[in-house]
Amino acid sequence: MLKLAVLVSGGGTNLQAIMDAIDSGRITNARIVTVISNNEGAYALKRAEAYGCEALLVSPKDYPCREAFNEALLAALNDRHIDLVVLAGYLVVVPPCVIRQYENRIINIHPSLIPSFCGTGCYGLHVHEKALERGVKISGATVHFVDEGTDTGPIIMQKAVAVRQGDTPDLLQRRIMEEAEWVILPETINLIANGRVHVDGRLVSIKD
Ligand code: GRF
């Protein structure tokens, strides 16, 4: 049984999609051990409580320096023997010590088709603003492993979503969540939990 830690900063609709997928059997062989947030007010923590799993606050604000926060986050994962870390709208840079220890065991959902509209500063609504400014007709979402760069790790799964005339960043964000993020994040977790994801350098293959 794969032990998951889901890291969140905000509303937690992706977290909810994971919980629902576990409950409905679309994710097998995995359970959420803890939900960790840097943000005390994150609604995602409420979702975790309602679901009945641990809701843990690990905030940089509560530590004297960044190094102390980094170590606390790493310890929280290690203490719980986490197998897979899922970044589901986590707005904190994951510490290098965590990335090194959890190589190819951290995944992130990004709301565009990487390598478009990603990288430093490209998060949240900015992603969709940039996509609309550029006039793309298709956007979507990407699940990738996390390395020390920003949105540069091996790509596991992508799903395209049509941009419609008259879209606003909010409308596009919502459609990408509904049609892509809430689909491919649980699907990826299920594949990993069932041993079907193979990483070779920057290339990911899915076993039948
Ligand atoms: C999603 O758009 C996700 O792709 C991005 O942050 C947002 C999180 O939304 N990384 P939620 O907290 O899961 O509702």
Short mmCIF file of C-alpha atoms and ligand atoms in Angstrom, two decimals:
data_model
loop_
_atom_site.label_atom_id
_atom_site.label_comp_id
_atom_site.label_asym_id
_atom_site.label_seq_id
_atom_site.Cartn_x
_atom_site.Cartn_y
_atom_site.Cartn_z
CA MET A 1 0.00 0.00 0.00
CA LEU A 2 1.61 3.25 -1.18
CA LYS A 3 1.73 5.84 1.59
CA LEU A 4 0.92 9.31 0.27
CA ALA A 5 1.67 12.76 1.64
CA VAL A 6 -0.30 15.46 -0.17
CA LEU A 7 1.18 18.95 0.10
CA VAL A 8 -1.23 21.84 -0.36
CA SER A 9 -1.45 25.60 0.04
CA GLY A 10 -4.99 26.50 -0.95
CA GLY A 11 -8.45 25.21 -1.70
CA GLY A 12 -7.48 21.60 -2.23
CA THR A 13 -9.77 20.60 -5.09
CA ASN A 14 -7.00 18.36 -6.41
CA LEU A 15 -6.67 16.83 -2.95
CA GLN A 16 -10.43 16.22 -3.03
CA ALA A 17 -10.12 14.54 -6.42
CA ILE A 18 -7.49 12.18 -4.95
CA MET A 19 -9.67 11.39 -1.93
CA ASP A 20 -12.70 10.74 -4.13
CA ALA A 21 -10.65 8.50 -6.43
CA ILE A 22 -9.43 6.43 -3.48
CA ASP A 23 -12.98 6.12 -2.13
CA SER A 24 -14.40 5.09 -5.50
CA GLY A 25 -11.62 2.63 -6.29
CA ARG A 26 -10.13 4.57 -9.20
CA ILE A 27 -6.94 4.67 -7.11
CA THR A 28 -5.99 1.31 -5.63
CA ASN A 29 -3.04 0.32 -3.43
CA ALA A 30 -2.63 3.82 -2.00
CA ARG A 31 -3.76 5.72 1.04
CA ILE A 32 -3.31 9.29 2.21
CA VAL A 33 -1.26 9.28 5.39
CA THR A 34 -0.98 13.03 5.82
CA VAL A 35 -1.94 16.34 4.26
CA ILE A 36 0.69 18.99 4.89
CA SER A 37 0.18 22.70 4.35
CA ASN A 38 2.33 25.79 4.79
CA ASN A 39 -0.84 27.85 5.12
CA GLU A 40 -2.88 27.71 8.31
CA GLY A 41 -5.96 29.02 6.52
CA ALA A 42 -5.84 26.53 3.64
CA TYR A 43 -9.28 25.04 3.05
CA ALA A 44 -7.43 21.89 2.01
CA LEU A 45 -6.65 21.25 5.70
CA LYS A 46 -10.39 21.26 6.42
CA ARG A 47 -10.90 18.73 3.65
CA ALA A 48 -8.24 16.52 5.23
CA GLU A 49 -9.95 16.71 8.62
CA ALA A 50 -13.32 15.92 7.09
CA TYR A 51 -11.78 12.95 5.30
CA GLY A 52 -10.28 11.70 8.54
CA CYS A 53 -6.60 11.88 7.77
CA GLU A 54 -3.90 13.90 9.47
CA ALA A 55 -3.89 17.62 8.64
CA LEU A 56 -0.46 19.01 9.43
CA LEU A 57 0.74 22.59 9.40
CA VAL A 58 4.43 22.98 8.56
CA SER A 59 4.96 26.66 7.88
CA PRO A 60 8.22 28.52 7.22
CA LYS A 61 6.81 31.24 9.48
CA ASP A 62 7.10 28.93 12.48
CA TYR A 63 10.86 28.35 12.07
CA PRO A 64 13.80 30.66 12.76
CA CYS A 65 15.34 30.08 9.32
CA ARG A 66 14.68 28.35 6.04
CA GLU A 67 17.05 25.53 6.86
CA ALA A 68 15.06 24.68 10.00
CA PHE A 69 11.83 24.62 7.98
CA ASN A 70 13.42 22.41 5.33
CA GLU A 71 14.57 19.93 7.96
CA ALA A 72 11.13 19.93 9.62
CA LEU A 73 9.40 19.17 6.33
CA LEU A 74 11.86 16.37 5.57
CA ALA A 75 11.40 14.94 9.07
CA ALA A 76 7.60 15.03 8.73
CA LEU A 77 7.85 12.91 5.58
CA ASN A 78 10.51 10.54 6.92
CA ASP A 79 8.74 10.00 10.25
CA ARG A 80 5.65 8.81 8.37
CA HIS A 81 7.60 6.59 5.94
CA ILE A 82 6.03 8.33 2.97
CA ASP A 83 6.39 6.57 -0.39
CA LEU A 84 5.04 9.31 -2.66
CA VAL A 85 4.78 13.06 -2.14
CA VAL A 86 2.02 14.72 -4.16
CA LEU A 87 2.23 18.48 -4.68
CA ALA A 88 -1.37 19.56 -5.22
CA GLY A 89 -1.29 23.33 -5.40
CA TYR A 90 1.71 23.65 -3.07
CA LEU A 91 3.16 27.14 -3.38
CA VAL A 92 6.40 26.58 -1.48
CA VAL A 93 9.67 25.70 -3.19
CA VAL A 94 10.37 22.11 -2.18
CA PRO A 95 13.70 22.03 -0.30
CA PRO A 96 16.64 20.44 -2.15
CA CYS A 97 17.17 18.02 0.77
CA VAL A 98 13.63 16.68 0.23
CA ILE A 99 14.06 16.47 -3.55
CA ARG A 100 17.31 14.53 -3.20
CA GLN A 101 15.90 12.01 -0.71
CA TYR A 102 12.67 11.57 -2.63
CA GLU A 103 14.05 11.38 -6.15
CA ASN A 104 11.29 10.30 -8.55
CA ARG A 105 8.96 10.03 -5.57
CA ILE A 106 7.54 13.57 -5.73
CA ILE A 107 4.93 14.51 -8.32
CA ASN A 108 3.40 17.88 -9.15
CA ILE A 109 0.34 18.97 -11.11
CA HIS A 110 0.88 22.03 -13.31
CA PRO A 111 -2.04 23.69 -15.11
CA SER A 112 -0.54 23.93 -18.63
CA LEU A 113 1.03 21.69 -21.21
CA ILE A 114 4.70 21.86 -20.12
CA PRO A 115 7.00 23.24 -21.54
CA SER A 116 4.49 26.01 -22.31
CA PHE A 117 3.57 28.50 -19.62
CA CYS A 118 5.68 27.14 -16.81
CA GLY A 119 8.80 28.00 -14.85
CA THR A 120 9.54 30.58 -12.19
CA GLY A 121 6.62 32.88 -11.43
CA CYS A 122 4.24 30.92 -13.63
CA TYR A 123 1.69 29.56 -11.19
CA GLY A 124 -1.98 29.97 -10.37
CA LEU A 125 -3.93 32.36 -12.56
CA HIS A 126 -0.72 33.74 -14.18
CA VAL A 127 -0.46 30.52 -16.18
CA HIS A 128 -3.86 31.03 -17.74
CA GLU A 129 -3.33 34.79 -18.27
CA LYS A 130 -0.18 34.00 -20.23
CA ALA A 131 -1.89 31.30 -22.28
CA LEU A 132 -4.74 33.65 -23.19
CA GLU A 133 -2.34 36.53 -23.99
CA ARG A 134 -0.41 34.24 -26.33
CA GLY A 135 -3.64 33.17 -28.00
CA VAL A 136 -3.13 29.42 -27.81
CA LYS A 137 -6.11 27.33 -28.86
CA ILE A 138 -5.19 24.40 -26.65
CA SER A 139 -3.90 24.34 -23.10
CA GLY A 140 -4.19 21.63 -20.45
CA ALA A 141 -2.41 20.10 -17.51
CA THR A 142 0.76 18.13 -16.82
CA VAL A 143 1.77 15.75 -14.05
CA HIS A 144 5.53 15.48 -13.70
CA PHE A 145 8.17 14.27 -11.30
CA VAL A 146 9.81 17.07 -9.35
CA ASP A 147 13.50 17.77 -9.75
CA GLU A 148 15.52 20.76 -8.55
CA GLY A 149 14.33 22.99 -11.40
CA THR A 150 10.94 24.68 -11.67
CA ASP A 151 8.56 22.47 -13.67
CA THR A 152 11.53 20.74 -15.34
CA GLY A 153 11.20 17.15 -14.10
CA PRO A 154 10.23 14.11 -16.20
CA ILE A 155 6.69 14.35 -17.61
CA ILE A 156 4.37 11.51 -16.62
CA MET A 157 1.00 12.47 -18.07
CA GLN A 158 -0.59 15.37 -19.96
CA LYS A 159 -4.13 16.16 -21.02
CA ALA A 160 -5.16 18.84 -23.50
CA VAL A 161 -8.11 21.18 -22.97
CA ALA A 162 -9.60 23.47 -25.63
CA VAL A 163 -9.41 27.23 -25.13
CA ARG A 164 -12.74 28.84 -26.02
CA GLN A 165 -13.42 32.27 -27.44
CA GLY A 166 -14.30 34.65 -24.64
CA ASP A 167 -12.37 32.66 -22.03
CA THR A 168 -11.11 34.57 -19.00
CA PRO A 169 -8.24 33.26 -16.86
CA ASP A 170 -10.80 32.10 -14.29
CA LEU A 171 -12.94 30.26 -16.83
CA LEU A 172 -9.92 28.57 -18.38
CA GLN A 173 -8.53 27.64 -14.97
CA ARG A 174 -11.80 26.02 -13.97
CA ARG A 175 -12.14 24.05 -17.23
CA ILE A 176 -8.55 22.80 -17.01
CA MET A 177 -9.14 21.66 -13.44
CA GLU A 178 -12.37 19.85 -14.26
CA GLU A 179 -11.32 18.28 -17.55
CA ALA A 180 -7.64 17.63 -16.91
CA GLU A 181 -6.18 18.12 -13.41
CA TRP A 182 -8.80 16.17 -11.47
CA VAL A 183 -8.47 13.37 -14.02
CA ILE A 184 -4.74 12.94 -14.58
CA LEU A 185 -3.51 13.48 -11.03
CA PRO A 186 -5.52 10.56 -9.58
CA GLU A 187 -4.76 8.48 -12.69
CA THR A 188 -1.02 9.03 -12.24
CA ILE A 189 -1.16 8.13 -8.55
CA ASN A 190 -2.99 4.92 -9.43
CA LEU A 191 -0.36 4.00 -12.02
CA ILE A 192 2.49 4.65 -9.58
CA ALA A 193 0.72 2.77 -6.78
CA ASN A 194 0.39 -0.23 -9.06
CA GLY A 195 4.01 -0.20 -10.16
CA ARG A 196 3.32 0.82 -13.74
CA VAL A 197 5.45 3.96 -14.03
CA HIS A 198 9.03 3.53 -15.14
CA VAL A 199 11.51 6.42 -15.25
CA ASP A 200 14.60 6.35 -17.42
CA GLY A 201 16.46 9.65 -17.16
CA ARG A 202 14.02 12.25 -18.43
CA LEU A 203 11.72 9.73 -20.09
CA VAL A 204 8.75 8.12 -18.41
CA SER A 205 7.02 5.04 -19.75
CA ILE A 206 3.84 3.35 -18.57
CA LYS A 207 3.81 -0.42 -18.41
CA ASP A 208 0.67 -2.28 -19.63
C1 GRF B 1 -4.23 23.98 -9.47
O1 GRF B 1 -4.53 24.75 -10.60
C2 GRF B 1 -2.90 23.33 -9.66
O2 GRF B 1 -2.65 22.95 -10.96
C3 GRF B 1 -1.97 24.42 -9.27
O3 GRF B 1 -2.60 25.06 -8.19
C4 GRF B 1 -4.00 24.86 -8.26
C5 GRF B 1 -4.43 24.21 -6.99
O4 GRF B 1 -5.79 24.14 -6.83
N1 GRF B 1 -0.64 23.91 -9.06
P1 GRF B 1 -6.42 23.32 -5.63
O5 GRF B 1 -5.83 23.83 -4.32
O6 GRF B 1 -6.11 21.85 -5.83
O7 GRF B 1 -7.89 23.58 -5.70
#
